[in-house]
PDB file of C-alpha atoms in Angstrom:
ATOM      1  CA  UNK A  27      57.740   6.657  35.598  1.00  0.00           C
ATOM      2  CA  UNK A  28      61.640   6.118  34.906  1.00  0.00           C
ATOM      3  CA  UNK A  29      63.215   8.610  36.654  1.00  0.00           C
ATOM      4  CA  UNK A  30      66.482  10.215  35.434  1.00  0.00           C
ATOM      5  CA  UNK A  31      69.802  11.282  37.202  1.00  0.00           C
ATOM      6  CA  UNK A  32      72.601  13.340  35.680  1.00  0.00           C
ATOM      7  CA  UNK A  33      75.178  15.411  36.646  1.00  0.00           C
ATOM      8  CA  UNK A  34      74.159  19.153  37.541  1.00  0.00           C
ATOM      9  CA  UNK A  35      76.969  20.910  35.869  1.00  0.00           C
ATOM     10  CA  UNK A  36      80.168  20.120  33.307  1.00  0.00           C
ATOM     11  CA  UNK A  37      83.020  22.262  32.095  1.00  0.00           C
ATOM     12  CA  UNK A  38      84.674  21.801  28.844  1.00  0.00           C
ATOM     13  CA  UNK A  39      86.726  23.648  26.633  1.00  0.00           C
ATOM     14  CA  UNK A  40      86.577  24.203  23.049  1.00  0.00           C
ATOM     15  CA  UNK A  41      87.076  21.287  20.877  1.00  0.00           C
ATOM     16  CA  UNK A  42      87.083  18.413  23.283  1.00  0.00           C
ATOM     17  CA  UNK A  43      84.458  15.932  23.479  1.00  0.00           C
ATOM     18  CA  UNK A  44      81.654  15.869  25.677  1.00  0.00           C
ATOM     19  CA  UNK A  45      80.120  13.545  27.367  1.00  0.00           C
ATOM     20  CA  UNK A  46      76.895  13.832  29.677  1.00  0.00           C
ATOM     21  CA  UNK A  47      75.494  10.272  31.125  1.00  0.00           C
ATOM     22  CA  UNK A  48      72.105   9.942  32.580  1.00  0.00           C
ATOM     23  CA  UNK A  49      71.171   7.290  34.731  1.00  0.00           C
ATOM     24  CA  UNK A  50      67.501   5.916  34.604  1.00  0.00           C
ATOM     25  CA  UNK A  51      67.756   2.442  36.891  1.00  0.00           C
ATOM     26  CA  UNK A  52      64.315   1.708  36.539  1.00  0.00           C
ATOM     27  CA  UNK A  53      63.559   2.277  32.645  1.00  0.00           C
ATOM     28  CA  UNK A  54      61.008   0.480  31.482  1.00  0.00           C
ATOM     29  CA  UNK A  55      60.921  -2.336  28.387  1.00  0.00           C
ATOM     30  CA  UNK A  56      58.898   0.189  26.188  1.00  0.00           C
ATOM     31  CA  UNK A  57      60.689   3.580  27.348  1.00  0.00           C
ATOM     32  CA  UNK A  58      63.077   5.596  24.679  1.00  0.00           C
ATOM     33  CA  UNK A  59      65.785   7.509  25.622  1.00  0.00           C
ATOM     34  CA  UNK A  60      64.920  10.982  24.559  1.00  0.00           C
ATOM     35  CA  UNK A  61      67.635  14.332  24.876  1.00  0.00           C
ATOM     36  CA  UNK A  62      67.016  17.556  24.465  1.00  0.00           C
ATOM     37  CA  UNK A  63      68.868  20.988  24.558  1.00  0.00           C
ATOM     38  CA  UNK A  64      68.412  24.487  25.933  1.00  0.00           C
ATOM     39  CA  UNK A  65      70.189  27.649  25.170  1.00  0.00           C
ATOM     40  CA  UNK A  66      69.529  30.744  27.640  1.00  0.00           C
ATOM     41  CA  UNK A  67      65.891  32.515  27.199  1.00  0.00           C
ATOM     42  CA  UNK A  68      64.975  29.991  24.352  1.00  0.00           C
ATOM     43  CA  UNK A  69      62.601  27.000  24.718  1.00  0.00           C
ATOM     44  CA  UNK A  70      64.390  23.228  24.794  1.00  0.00           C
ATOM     45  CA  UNK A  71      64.987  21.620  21.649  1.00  0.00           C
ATOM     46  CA  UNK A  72      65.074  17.760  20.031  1.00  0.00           C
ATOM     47  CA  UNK A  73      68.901  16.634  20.020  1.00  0.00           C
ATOM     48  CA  UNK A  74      68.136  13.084  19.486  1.00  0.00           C
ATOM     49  CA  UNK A  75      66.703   9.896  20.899  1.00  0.00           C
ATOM     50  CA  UNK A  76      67.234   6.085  20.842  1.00  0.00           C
ATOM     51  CA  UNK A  77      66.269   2.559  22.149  1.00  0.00           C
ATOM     52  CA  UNK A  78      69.056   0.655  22.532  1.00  0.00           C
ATOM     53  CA  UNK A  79      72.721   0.788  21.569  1.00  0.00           C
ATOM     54  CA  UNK A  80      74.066   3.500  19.603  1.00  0.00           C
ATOM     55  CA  UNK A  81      72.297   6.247  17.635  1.00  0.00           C
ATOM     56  CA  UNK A  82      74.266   9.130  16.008  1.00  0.00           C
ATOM     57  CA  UNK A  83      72.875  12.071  13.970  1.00  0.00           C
ATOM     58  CA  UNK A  84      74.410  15.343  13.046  1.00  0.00           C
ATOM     59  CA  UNK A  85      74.114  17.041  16.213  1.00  0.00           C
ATOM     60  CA  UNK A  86      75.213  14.182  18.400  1.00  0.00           C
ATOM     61  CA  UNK A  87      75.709  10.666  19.223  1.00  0.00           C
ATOM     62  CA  UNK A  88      73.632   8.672  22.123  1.00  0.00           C
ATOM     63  CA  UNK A  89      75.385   5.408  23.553  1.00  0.00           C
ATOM     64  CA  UNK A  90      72.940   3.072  25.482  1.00  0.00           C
ATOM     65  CA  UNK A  91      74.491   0.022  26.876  1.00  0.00           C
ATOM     66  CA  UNK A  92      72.477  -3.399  26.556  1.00  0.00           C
ATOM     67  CA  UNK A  93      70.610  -3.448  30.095  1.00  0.00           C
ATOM     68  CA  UNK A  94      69.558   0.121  29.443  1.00  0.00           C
ATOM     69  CA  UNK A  95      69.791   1.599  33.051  1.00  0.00           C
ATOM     70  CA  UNK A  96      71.636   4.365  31.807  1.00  0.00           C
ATOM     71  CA  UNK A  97      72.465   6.490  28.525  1.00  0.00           C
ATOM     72  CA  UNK A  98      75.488   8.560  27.283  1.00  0.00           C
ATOM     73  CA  UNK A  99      75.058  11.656  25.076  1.00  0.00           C
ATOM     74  CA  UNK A 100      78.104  12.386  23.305  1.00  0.00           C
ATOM     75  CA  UNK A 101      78.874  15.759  21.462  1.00  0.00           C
ATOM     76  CA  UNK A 102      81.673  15.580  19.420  1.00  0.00           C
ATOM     77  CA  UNK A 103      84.386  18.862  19.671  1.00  0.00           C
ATOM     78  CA  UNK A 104      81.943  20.863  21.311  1.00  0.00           C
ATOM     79  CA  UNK A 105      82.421  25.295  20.463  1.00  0.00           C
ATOM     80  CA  UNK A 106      81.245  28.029  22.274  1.00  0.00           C
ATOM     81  CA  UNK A 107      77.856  27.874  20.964  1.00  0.00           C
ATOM     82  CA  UNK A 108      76.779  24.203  22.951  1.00  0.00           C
ATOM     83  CA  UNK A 109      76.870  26.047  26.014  1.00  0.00           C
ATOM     84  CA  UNK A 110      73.672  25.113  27.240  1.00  0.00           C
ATOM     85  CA  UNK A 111      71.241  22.708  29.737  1.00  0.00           C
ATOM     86  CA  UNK A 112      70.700  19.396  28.498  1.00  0.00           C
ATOM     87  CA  UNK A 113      67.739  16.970  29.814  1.00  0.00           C
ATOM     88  CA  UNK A 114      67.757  13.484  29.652  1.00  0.00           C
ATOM     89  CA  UNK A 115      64.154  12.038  29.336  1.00  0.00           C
ATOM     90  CA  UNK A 116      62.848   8.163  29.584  1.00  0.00           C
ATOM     91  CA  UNK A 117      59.311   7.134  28.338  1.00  0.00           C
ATOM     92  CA  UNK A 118      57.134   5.566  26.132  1.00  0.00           C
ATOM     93  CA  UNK A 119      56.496   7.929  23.276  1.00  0.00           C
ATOM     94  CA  UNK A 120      53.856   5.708  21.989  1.00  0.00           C
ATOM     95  CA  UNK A 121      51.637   5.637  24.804  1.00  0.00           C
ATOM     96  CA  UNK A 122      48.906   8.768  23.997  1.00  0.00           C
ATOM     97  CA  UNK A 123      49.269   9.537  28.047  1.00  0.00           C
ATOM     98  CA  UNK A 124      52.875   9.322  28.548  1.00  0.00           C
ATOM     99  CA  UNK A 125      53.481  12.842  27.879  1.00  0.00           C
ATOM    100  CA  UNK A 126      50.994  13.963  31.174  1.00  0.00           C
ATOM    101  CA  UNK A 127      53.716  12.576  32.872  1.00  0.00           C
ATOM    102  CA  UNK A 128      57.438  13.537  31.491  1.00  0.00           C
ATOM    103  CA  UNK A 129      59.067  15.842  33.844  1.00  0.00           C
ATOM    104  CA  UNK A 130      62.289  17.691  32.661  1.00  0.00           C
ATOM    105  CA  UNK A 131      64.595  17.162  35.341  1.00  0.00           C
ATOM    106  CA  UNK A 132      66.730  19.762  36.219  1.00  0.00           C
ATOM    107  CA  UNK A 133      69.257  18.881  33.965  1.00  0.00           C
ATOM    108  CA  UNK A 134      73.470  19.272  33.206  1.00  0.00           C
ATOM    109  CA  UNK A 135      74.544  22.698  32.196  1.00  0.00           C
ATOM    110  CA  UNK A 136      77.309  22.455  29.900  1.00  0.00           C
ATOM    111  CA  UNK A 137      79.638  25.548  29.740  1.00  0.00           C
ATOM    112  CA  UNK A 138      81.713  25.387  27.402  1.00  0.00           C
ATOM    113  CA  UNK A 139      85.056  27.106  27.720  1.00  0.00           C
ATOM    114  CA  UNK A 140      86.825  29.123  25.423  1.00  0.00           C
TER     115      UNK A 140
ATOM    116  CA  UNK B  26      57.531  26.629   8.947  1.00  0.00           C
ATOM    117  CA  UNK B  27      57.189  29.338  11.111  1.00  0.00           C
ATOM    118  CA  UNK B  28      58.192  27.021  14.403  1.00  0.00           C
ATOM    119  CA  UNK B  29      55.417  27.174  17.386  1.00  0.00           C
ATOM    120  CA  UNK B  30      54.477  30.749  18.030  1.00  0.00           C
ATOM    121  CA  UNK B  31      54.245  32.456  21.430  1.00  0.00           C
ATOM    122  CA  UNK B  32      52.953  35.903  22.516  1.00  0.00           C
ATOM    123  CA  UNK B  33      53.466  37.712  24.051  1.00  0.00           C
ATOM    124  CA  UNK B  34      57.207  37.386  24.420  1.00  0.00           C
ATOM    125  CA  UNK B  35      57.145  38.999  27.732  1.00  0.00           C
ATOM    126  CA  UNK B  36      54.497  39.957  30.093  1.00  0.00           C
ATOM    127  CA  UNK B  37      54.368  42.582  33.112  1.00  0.00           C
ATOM    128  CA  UNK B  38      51.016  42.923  35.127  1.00  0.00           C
ATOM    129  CA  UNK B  39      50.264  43.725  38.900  1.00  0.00           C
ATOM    130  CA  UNK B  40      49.237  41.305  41.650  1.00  0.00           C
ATOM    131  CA  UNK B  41      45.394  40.487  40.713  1.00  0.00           C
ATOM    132  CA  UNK B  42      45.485  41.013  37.278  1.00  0.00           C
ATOM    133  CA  UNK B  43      44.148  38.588  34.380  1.00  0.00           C
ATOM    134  CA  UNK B  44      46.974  37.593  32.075  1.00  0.00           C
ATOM    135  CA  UNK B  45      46.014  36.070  28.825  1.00  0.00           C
ATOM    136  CA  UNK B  46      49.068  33.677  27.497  1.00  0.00           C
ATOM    137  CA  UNK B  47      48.595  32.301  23.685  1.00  0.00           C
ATOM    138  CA  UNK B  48      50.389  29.969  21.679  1.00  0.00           C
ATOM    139  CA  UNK B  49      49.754  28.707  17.884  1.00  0.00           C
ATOM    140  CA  UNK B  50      51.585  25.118  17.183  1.00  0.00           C
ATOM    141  CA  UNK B  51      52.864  24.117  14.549  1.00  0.00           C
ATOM    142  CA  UNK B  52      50.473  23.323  11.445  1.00  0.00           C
ATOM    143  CA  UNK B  53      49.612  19.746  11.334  1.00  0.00           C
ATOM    144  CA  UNK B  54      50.467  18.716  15.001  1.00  0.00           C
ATOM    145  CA  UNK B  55      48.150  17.331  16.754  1.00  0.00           C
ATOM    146  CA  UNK B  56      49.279  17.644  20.322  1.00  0.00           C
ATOM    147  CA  UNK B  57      49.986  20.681  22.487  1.00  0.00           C
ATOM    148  CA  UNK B  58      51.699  21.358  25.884  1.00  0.00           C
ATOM    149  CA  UNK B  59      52.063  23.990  28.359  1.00  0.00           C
ATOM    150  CA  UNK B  60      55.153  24.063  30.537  1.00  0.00           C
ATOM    151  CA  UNK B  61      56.154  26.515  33.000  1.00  0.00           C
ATOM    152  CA  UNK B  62      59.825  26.716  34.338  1.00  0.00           C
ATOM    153  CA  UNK B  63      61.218  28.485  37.174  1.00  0.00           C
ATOM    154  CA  UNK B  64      64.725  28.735  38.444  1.00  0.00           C
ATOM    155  CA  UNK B  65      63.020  26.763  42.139  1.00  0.00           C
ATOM    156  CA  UNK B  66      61.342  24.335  39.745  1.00  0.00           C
ATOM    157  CA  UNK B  67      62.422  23.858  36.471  1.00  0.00           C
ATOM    158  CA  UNK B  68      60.772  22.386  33.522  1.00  0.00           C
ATOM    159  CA  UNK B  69      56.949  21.346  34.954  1.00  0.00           C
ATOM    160  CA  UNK B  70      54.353  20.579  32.421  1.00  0.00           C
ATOM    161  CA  UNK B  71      50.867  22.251  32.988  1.00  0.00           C
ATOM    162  CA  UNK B  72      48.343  20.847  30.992  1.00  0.00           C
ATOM    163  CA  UNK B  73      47.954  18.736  27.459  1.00  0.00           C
ATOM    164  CA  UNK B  74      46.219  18.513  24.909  1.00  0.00           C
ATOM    165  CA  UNK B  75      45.614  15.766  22.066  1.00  0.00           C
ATOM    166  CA  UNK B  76      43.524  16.687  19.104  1.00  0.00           C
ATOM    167  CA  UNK B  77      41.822  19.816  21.133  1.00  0.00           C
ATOM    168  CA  UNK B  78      41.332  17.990  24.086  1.00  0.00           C
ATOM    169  CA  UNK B  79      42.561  18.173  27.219  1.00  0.00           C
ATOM    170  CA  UNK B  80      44.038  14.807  28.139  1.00  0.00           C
ATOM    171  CA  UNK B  81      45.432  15.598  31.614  1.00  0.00           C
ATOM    172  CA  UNK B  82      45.559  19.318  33.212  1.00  0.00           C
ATOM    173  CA  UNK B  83      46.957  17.467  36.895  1.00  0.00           C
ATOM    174  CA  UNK B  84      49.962  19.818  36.708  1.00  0.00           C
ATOM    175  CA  UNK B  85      47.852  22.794  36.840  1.00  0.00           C
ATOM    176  CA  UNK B  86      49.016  25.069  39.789  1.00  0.00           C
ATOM    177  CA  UNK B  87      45.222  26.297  40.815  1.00  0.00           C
ATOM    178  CA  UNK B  88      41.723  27.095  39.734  1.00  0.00           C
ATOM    179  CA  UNK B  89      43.257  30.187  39.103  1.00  0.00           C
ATOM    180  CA  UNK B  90      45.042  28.582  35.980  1.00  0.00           C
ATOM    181  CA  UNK B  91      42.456  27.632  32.882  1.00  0.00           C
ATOM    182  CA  UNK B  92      43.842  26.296  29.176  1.00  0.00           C
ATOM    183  CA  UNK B  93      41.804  26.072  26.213  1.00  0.00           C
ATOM    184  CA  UNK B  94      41.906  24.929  22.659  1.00  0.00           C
ATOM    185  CA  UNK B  95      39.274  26.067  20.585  1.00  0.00           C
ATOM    186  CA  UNK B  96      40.515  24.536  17.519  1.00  0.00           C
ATOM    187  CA  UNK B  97      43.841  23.354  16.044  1.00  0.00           C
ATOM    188  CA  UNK B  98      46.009  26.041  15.246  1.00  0.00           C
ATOM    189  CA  UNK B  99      45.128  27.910  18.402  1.00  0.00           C
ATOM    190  CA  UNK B 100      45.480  27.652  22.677  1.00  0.00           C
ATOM    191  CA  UNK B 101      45.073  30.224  25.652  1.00  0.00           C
ATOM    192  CA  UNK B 102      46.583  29.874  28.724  1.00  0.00           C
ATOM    193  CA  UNK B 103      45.044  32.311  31.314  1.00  0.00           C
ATOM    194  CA  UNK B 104      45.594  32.947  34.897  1.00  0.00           C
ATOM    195  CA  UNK B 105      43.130  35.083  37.067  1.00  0.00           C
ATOM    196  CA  UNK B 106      44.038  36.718  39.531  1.00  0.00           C
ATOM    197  CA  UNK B 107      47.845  36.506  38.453  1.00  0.00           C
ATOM    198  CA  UNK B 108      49.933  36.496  41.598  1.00  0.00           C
ATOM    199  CA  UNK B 109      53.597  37.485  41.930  1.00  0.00           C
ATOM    200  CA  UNK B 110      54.713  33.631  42.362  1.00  0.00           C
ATOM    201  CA  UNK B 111      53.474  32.906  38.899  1.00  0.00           C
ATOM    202  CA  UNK B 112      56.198  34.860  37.551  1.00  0.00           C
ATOM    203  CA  UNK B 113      58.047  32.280  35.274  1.00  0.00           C
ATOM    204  CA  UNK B 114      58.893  31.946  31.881  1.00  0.00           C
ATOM    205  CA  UNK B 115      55.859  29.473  30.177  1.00  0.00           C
ATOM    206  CA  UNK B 116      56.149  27.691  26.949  1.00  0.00           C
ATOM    207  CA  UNK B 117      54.045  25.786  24.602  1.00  0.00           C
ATOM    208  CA  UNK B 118      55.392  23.048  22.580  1.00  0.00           C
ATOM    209  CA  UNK B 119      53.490  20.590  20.031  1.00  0.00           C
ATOM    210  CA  UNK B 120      54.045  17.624  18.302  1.00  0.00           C
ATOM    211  CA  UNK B 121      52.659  15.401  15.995  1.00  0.00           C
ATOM    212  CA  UNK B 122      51.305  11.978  17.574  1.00  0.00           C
ATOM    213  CA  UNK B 123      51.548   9.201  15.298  1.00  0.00           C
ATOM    214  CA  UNK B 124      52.154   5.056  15.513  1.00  0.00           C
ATOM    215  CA  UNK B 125      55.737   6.312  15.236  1.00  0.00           C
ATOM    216  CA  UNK B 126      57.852   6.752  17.955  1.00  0.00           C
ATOM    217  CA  UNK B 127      59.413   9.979  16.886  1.00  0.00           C
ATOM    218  CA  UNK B 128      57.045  12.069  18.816  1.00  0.00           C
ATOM    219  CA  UNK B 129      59.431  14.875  19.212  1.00  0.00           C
ATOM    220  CA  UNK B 130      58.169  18.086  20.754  1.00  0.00           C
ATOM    221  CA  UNK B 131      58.782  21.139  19.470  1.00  0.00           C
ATOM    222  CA  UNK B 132      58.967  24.107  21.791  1.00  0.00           C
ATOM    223  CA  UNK B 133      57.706  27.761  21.199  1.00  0.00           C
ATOM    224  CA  UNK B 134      60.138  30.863  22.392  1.00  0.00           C
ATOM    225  CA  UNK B 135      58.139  31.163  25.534  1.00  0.00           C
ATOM    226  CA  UNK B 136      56.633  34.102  27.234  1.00  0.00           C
ATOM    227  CA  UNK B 137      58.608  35.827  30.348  1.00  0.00           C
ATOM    228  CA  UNK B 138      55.787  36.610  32.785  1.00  0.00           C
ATOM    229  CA  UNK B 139      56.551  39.119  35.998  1.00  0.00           C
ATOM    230  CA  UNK B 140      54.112  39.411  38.614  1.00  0.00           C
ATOM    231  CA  UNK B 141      54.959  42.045  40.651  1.00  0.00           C
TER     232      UNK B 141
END
Protein backbone atom coordinates (compact mmCIF):
# COMPACT_ATOMS: atom_id res chain seq x y z
CA UNK A 1 0.00 0.00 0.00
CA UNK A 2 1.42 3.52 -1.24
CA UNK A 3 1.38 5.54 1.53
CA UNK A 4 0.76 9.32 1.31
CA UNK A 5 2.38 12.44 3.03
CA UNK A 6 1.08 16.00 2.90
CA UNK A 7 1.23 18.92 4.72
CA UNK A 8 -1.19 19.13 7.87
CA UNK A 9 -2.36 22.63 7.44
CA UNK A 10 -2.19 25.75 4.67
CA UNK A 11 -3.33 29.33 4.83
CA UNK A 12 -4.39 31.26 1.89
CA UNK A 13 -6.25 34.19 1.18
CA UNK A 14 -8.91 34.87 -1.20
CA UNK A 15 -8.05 34.70 -4.77
CA UNK A 16 -4.58 33.28 -4.75
CA UNK A 17 -3.74 29.96 -5.93
CA UNK A 18 -3.41 26.97 -4.02
CA UNK A 19 -1.34 24.45 -4.05
CA UNK A 20 -1.34 21.18 -1.79
CA UNK A 21 1.48 18.39 -2.81
CA UNK A 22 1.32 14.90 -1.59
CA UNK A 23 4.12 12.74 -1.53
CA UNK A 24 3.60 8.90 -2.15
CA UNK A 25 7.50 7.52 -2.63
CA UNK A 26 6.48 4.16 -3.04
CA UNK A 27 3.40 4.35 -5.60
CA UNK A 28 2.95 1.58 -7.39
CA UNK A 29 2.95 1.06 -11.54
CA UNK A 30 -0.91 0.46 -11.43
CA UNK A 31 -1.86 3.09 -8.56
CA UNK A 32 -3.99 6.46 -9.55
CA UNK A 33 -3.70 9.46 -7.87
CA UNK A 34 -7.07 10.06 -6.40
CA UNK A 35 -8.16 13.67 -4.28
CA UNK A 36 -10.87 14.30 -2.49
CA UNK A 37 -12.47 17.18 -0.42
CA UNK A 38 -14.21 17.75 2.90
CA UNK A 39 -16.19 20.62 4.16
CA UNK A 40 -17.04 20.66 8.08
CA UNK A 41 -19.92 18.00 9.21
CA UNK A 42 -20.28 16.78 5.51
CA UNK A 43 -18.89 13.49 4.12
CA UNK A 44 -15.57 13.80 1.61
CA UNK A 45 -16.18 14.34 -1.88
CA UNK A 46 -14.48 13.36 -5.58
CA UNK A 47 -12.26 16.49 -6.66
CA UNK A 48 -10.44 14.64 -9.26
CA UNK A 49 -7.91 11.96 -10.06
CA UNK A 50 -5.12 11.13 -12.57
CA UNK A 51 -2.25 8.78 -13.72
CA UNK A 52 0.36 10.62 -14.90
CA UNK A 53 1.06 14.21 -15.90
CA UNK A 54 -1.51 16.74 -15.81
CA UNK A 55 -5.29 16.41 -15.41
CA UNK A 56 -7.53 19.52 -15.01
CA UNK A 57 -11.35 19.62 -14.58
CA UNK A 58 -13.59 22.34 -13.35
CA UNK A 59 -12.92 22.10 -9.82
CA UNK A 60 -9.18 21.73 -10.06
CA UNK A 61 -6.06 20.82 -11.71
CA UNK A 62 -3.68 17.70 -10.55
CA UNK A 63 0.11 17.92 -11.69
CA UNK A 64 1.99 14.52 -11.47
CA UNK A 65 5.54 14.64 -12.48
CA UNK A 66 6.94 11.64 -14.71
CA UNK A 67 8.45 9.29 -11.85
CA UNK A 68 5.19 9.68 -9.99
CA UNK A 69 6.48 9.78 -6.30
CA UNK A 70 4.51 12.66 -5.68
CA UNK A 71 1.33 14.74 -6.92
CA UNK A 72 0.28 18.46 -6.84
CA UNK A 73 -3.38 19.53 -6.53
CA UNK A 74 -3.82 22.90 -7.71
CA UNK A 75 -6.99 25.11 -7.06
CA UNK A 76 -7.06 27.99 -9.00
CA UNK A 77 -8.14 31.59 -6.98
CA UNK A 78 -9.43 29.75 -4.22
CA UNK A 79 -12.83 31.88 -2.10
CA UNK A 80 -14.04 31.44 1.13
CA UNK A 81 -16.03 28.49 0.35
CA UNK A 82 -12.68 25.87 -0.35
CA UNK A 83 -12.03 26.06 3.16
CA UNK A 84 -11.84 22.58 3.81
CA UNK A 85 -9.56 19.06 4.42
CA UNK A 86 -8.25 17.62 1.42
CA UNK A 87 -6.89 13.82 1.17
CA UNK A 88 -4.58 12.65 -1.17
CA UNK A 89 -5.14 8.88 -1.99
CA UNK A 90 -2.81 6.28 -4.14
CA UNK A 91 -4.22 2.89 -5.41
CA UNK A 92 -5.32 0.72 -7.89
CA UNK A 93 -8.96 1.46 -8.52
CA UNK A 94 -9.22 -1.52 -10.67
CA UNK A 95 -8.28 -4.08 -8.35
CA UNK A 96 -11.97 -5.36 -6.72
CA UNK A 97 -9.86 -5.47 -3.16
CA UNK A 98 -8.03 -2.31 -3.25
CA UNK A 99 -10.64 -0.41 -1.59
CA UNK A 100 -10.32 -2.88 1.88
CA UNK A 101 -7.29 -1.16 2.05
CA UNK A 102 -7.39 2.85 1.25
CA UNK A 103 -6.91 4.74 4.36
CA UNK A 104 -7.69 8.56 4.32
CA UNK A 105 -4.80 10.02 5.83
CA UNK A 106 -5.24 12.74 7.95
CA UNK A 107 -5.07 15.16 5.42
CA UNK A 108 -4.21 19.30 4.69
CA UNK A 109 -6.78 21.67 5.99
CA UNK A 110 -6.99 24.53 3.81
CA UNK A 111 -8.33 27.78 5.44
CA UNK A 112 -8.88 30.05 3.34
CA UNK A 113 -8.60 33.67 4.36
CA UNK A 114 -10.74 36.40 3.72
CA UNK B 1 -30.30 11.46 -7.73
CA UNK B 2 -30.96 11.71 -4.32
CA UNK B 3 -26.95 11.25 -3.36
CA UNK B 4 -26.27 8.22 -0.72
CA UNK B 5 -28.69 8.49 2.14
CA UNK B 6 -27.85 8.28 5.85
CA UNK B 7 -30.05 8.10 8.99
CA UNK B 8 -30.15 8.93 11.27
CA UNK B 9 -28.28 12.20 10.99
CA UNK B 10 -27.37 12.12 14.56
CA UNK B 11 -27.58 9.61 17.23
CA UNK B 12 -27.57 9.87 21.22
CA UNK B 13 -27.83 6.55 23.30
CA UNK B 14 -26.34 5.48 26.78
CA UNK B 15 -23.37 3.20 27.44
CA UNK B 16 -24.84 -0.45 26.57
CA UNK B 17 -27.29 0.42 24.26
CA UNK B 18 -27.91 -1.15 20.63
CA UNK B 19 -27.58 1.51 17.96
CA UNK B 20 -28.90 0.66 14.59
CA UNK B 21 -26.91 2.87 11.76
CA UNK B 22 -28.50 2.63 8.01
CA UNK B 23 -27.45 3.82 4.82
CA UNK B 24 -29.16 3.46 1.17
CA UNK B 25 -26.43 4.01 -1.82
CA UNK B 26 -26.88 5.30 -4.59
CA UNK B 27 -29.15 3.37 -7.25
CA UNK B 28 -27.09 1.35 -9.53
CA UNK B 29 -23.79 1.13 -7.45
CA UNK B 30 -22.63 -1.79 -6.77
CA UNK B 31 -20.21 -1.27 -3.94
CA UNK B 32 -20.70 0.06 -0.42
CA UNK B 33 -18.42 1.28 2.46
CA UNK B 34 -18.57 2.10 5.99
CA UNK B 35 -16.10 4.58 7.42
CA UNK B 36 -15.89 5.93 10.77
CA UNK B 37 -13.81 9.14 11.57
CA UNK B 38 -12.75 10.54 14.74
CA UNK B 39 -10.81 13.64 15.54
CA UNK B 40 -7.82 10.73 17.28
CA UNK B 41 -8.26 8.76 14.06
CA UNK B 42 -9.54 10.16 11.15
CA UNK B 43 -10.97 8.65 8.11
CA UNK B 44 -10.82 4.51 8.91
CA UNK B 45 -12.84 2.30 6.72
CA UNK B 46 -14.96 -0.43 8.55
CA UNK B 47 -16.19 -2.89 6.37
CA UNK B 48 -17.06 -3.36 2.35
CA UNK B 49 -19.14 -4.59 0.42
CA UNK B 50 -19.23 -5.61 -3.45
CA UNK B 51 -22.49 -6.69 -4.94
CA UNK B 52 -24.04 -7.52 -1.23
CA UNK B 53 -21.14 -9.13 -0.08
CA UNK B 54 -18.87 -8.48 2.32
CA UNK B 55 -15.42 -8.46 0.75
CA UNK B 56 -13.29 -7.51 3.79
CA UNK B 57 -14.82 -6.37 7.36
CA UNK B 58 -10.74 -6.38 8.88
CA UNK B 59 -11.33 -2.76 9.94
CA UNK B 60 -14.10 -3.69 12.13
CA UNK B 61 -13.41 -2.34 15.73
CA UNK B 62 -15.06 -5.58 17.65
CA UNK B 63 -17.60 -8.34 17.66
CA UNK B 64 -19.54 -5.73 19.00
CA UNK B 65 -19.69 -4.10 15.41
CA UNK B 66 -21.93 -6.27 12.68
CA UNK B 67 -22.77 -4.81 8.86
CA UNK B 68 -25.22 -6.24 6.64
CA UNK B 69 -26.59 -5.92 3.18
CA UNK B 70 -29.65 -7.58 2.56
CA UNK B 71 -30.02 -6.44 -0.88
CA UNK B 72 -28.85 -3.53 -3.08
CA UNK B 73 -30.37 -0.46 -2.19
CA UNK B 74 -30.05 -1.17 1.50
CA UNK B 75 -27.10 -1.69 4.58
CA UNK B 76 -27.19 -1.69 8.53
CA UNK B 77 -24.48 -0.96 10.53
CA UNK B 78 -25.14 -1.98 14.20
CA UNK B 79 -23.16 -1.88 17.30
CA UNK B 80 -24.22 -3.78 20.56
CA UNK B 81 -23.48 -2.81 23.40
CA UNK B 82 -22.56 0.81 22.08
CA UNK B 83 -19.82 2.18 24.28
CA UNK B 84 -18.91 5.83 24.82
CA UNK B 85 -15.56 5.44 22.60
CA UNK B 86 -17.67 4.66 19.60
CA UNK B 87 -18.82 8.08 19.55
CA UNK B 88 -17.74 9.28 15.99
CA UNK B 89 -19.29 10.54 13.10
CA UNK B 90 -19.78 7.18 10.51
CA UNK B 91 -20.44 7.40 6.87
CA UNK B 92 -21.37 5.21 4.06
CA UNK B 93 -20.22 5.85 0.65
CA UNK B 94 -20.83 3.69 -2.69
CA UNK B 95 -19.64 3.47 -5.95
CA UNK B 96 -20.06 1.82 -9.00
CA UNK B 97 -17.24 -0.90 -9.83
CA UNK B 98 -16.64 -1.25 -13.37
CA UNK B 99 -13.42 -2.17 -15.89
CA UNK B 100 -13.09 1.61 -15.64
CA UNK B 101 -10.92 3.24 -13.48
CA UNK B 102 -13.21 5.99 -12.40
CA UNK B 103 -14.36 4.20 -9.37
CA UNK B 104 -15.14 7.30 -7.51
CA UNK B 105 -16.88 6.99 -4.17
CA UNK B 106 -19.54 8.85 -3.27
CA UNK B 107 -20.09 9.65 0.38
CA UNK B 108 -23.45 9.86 2.36
CA UNK B 109 -23.93 12.98 5.02
CA UNK B 110 -22.95 10.69 7.81
CA UNK B 111 -24.50 10.03 11.12
CA UNK B 112 -23.02 11.90 14.41
CA UNK B 113 -23.12 9.15 17.05
CA UNK B 114 -22.58 10.17 21.03
CA UNK B 115 -22.09 7.56 23.45
CA UNK B 116 -22.32 8.91 26.61
Amino acid sequence: LAKTTQPVSMDSYEGQEVNITCSHNNIATNDYITWYQQFPSQGPRFIIQGYKTKVTNEVASLFIPADRKSSTLSLPRVSLSDTAVYYCLVGDPRLKTSYDKVIFGPGTSLSVIP
Amino acid sequence: DAGVIQSPRHEVTEMGQEVTLRCKPISGHNSLFWYRQTMMRGLELLIYFNNNVPIDDSGMPEDRFSAKMPNASFSTLKIQPSEPRDSAVYFCASSLESQSYQETQYFGPGTRLLVL
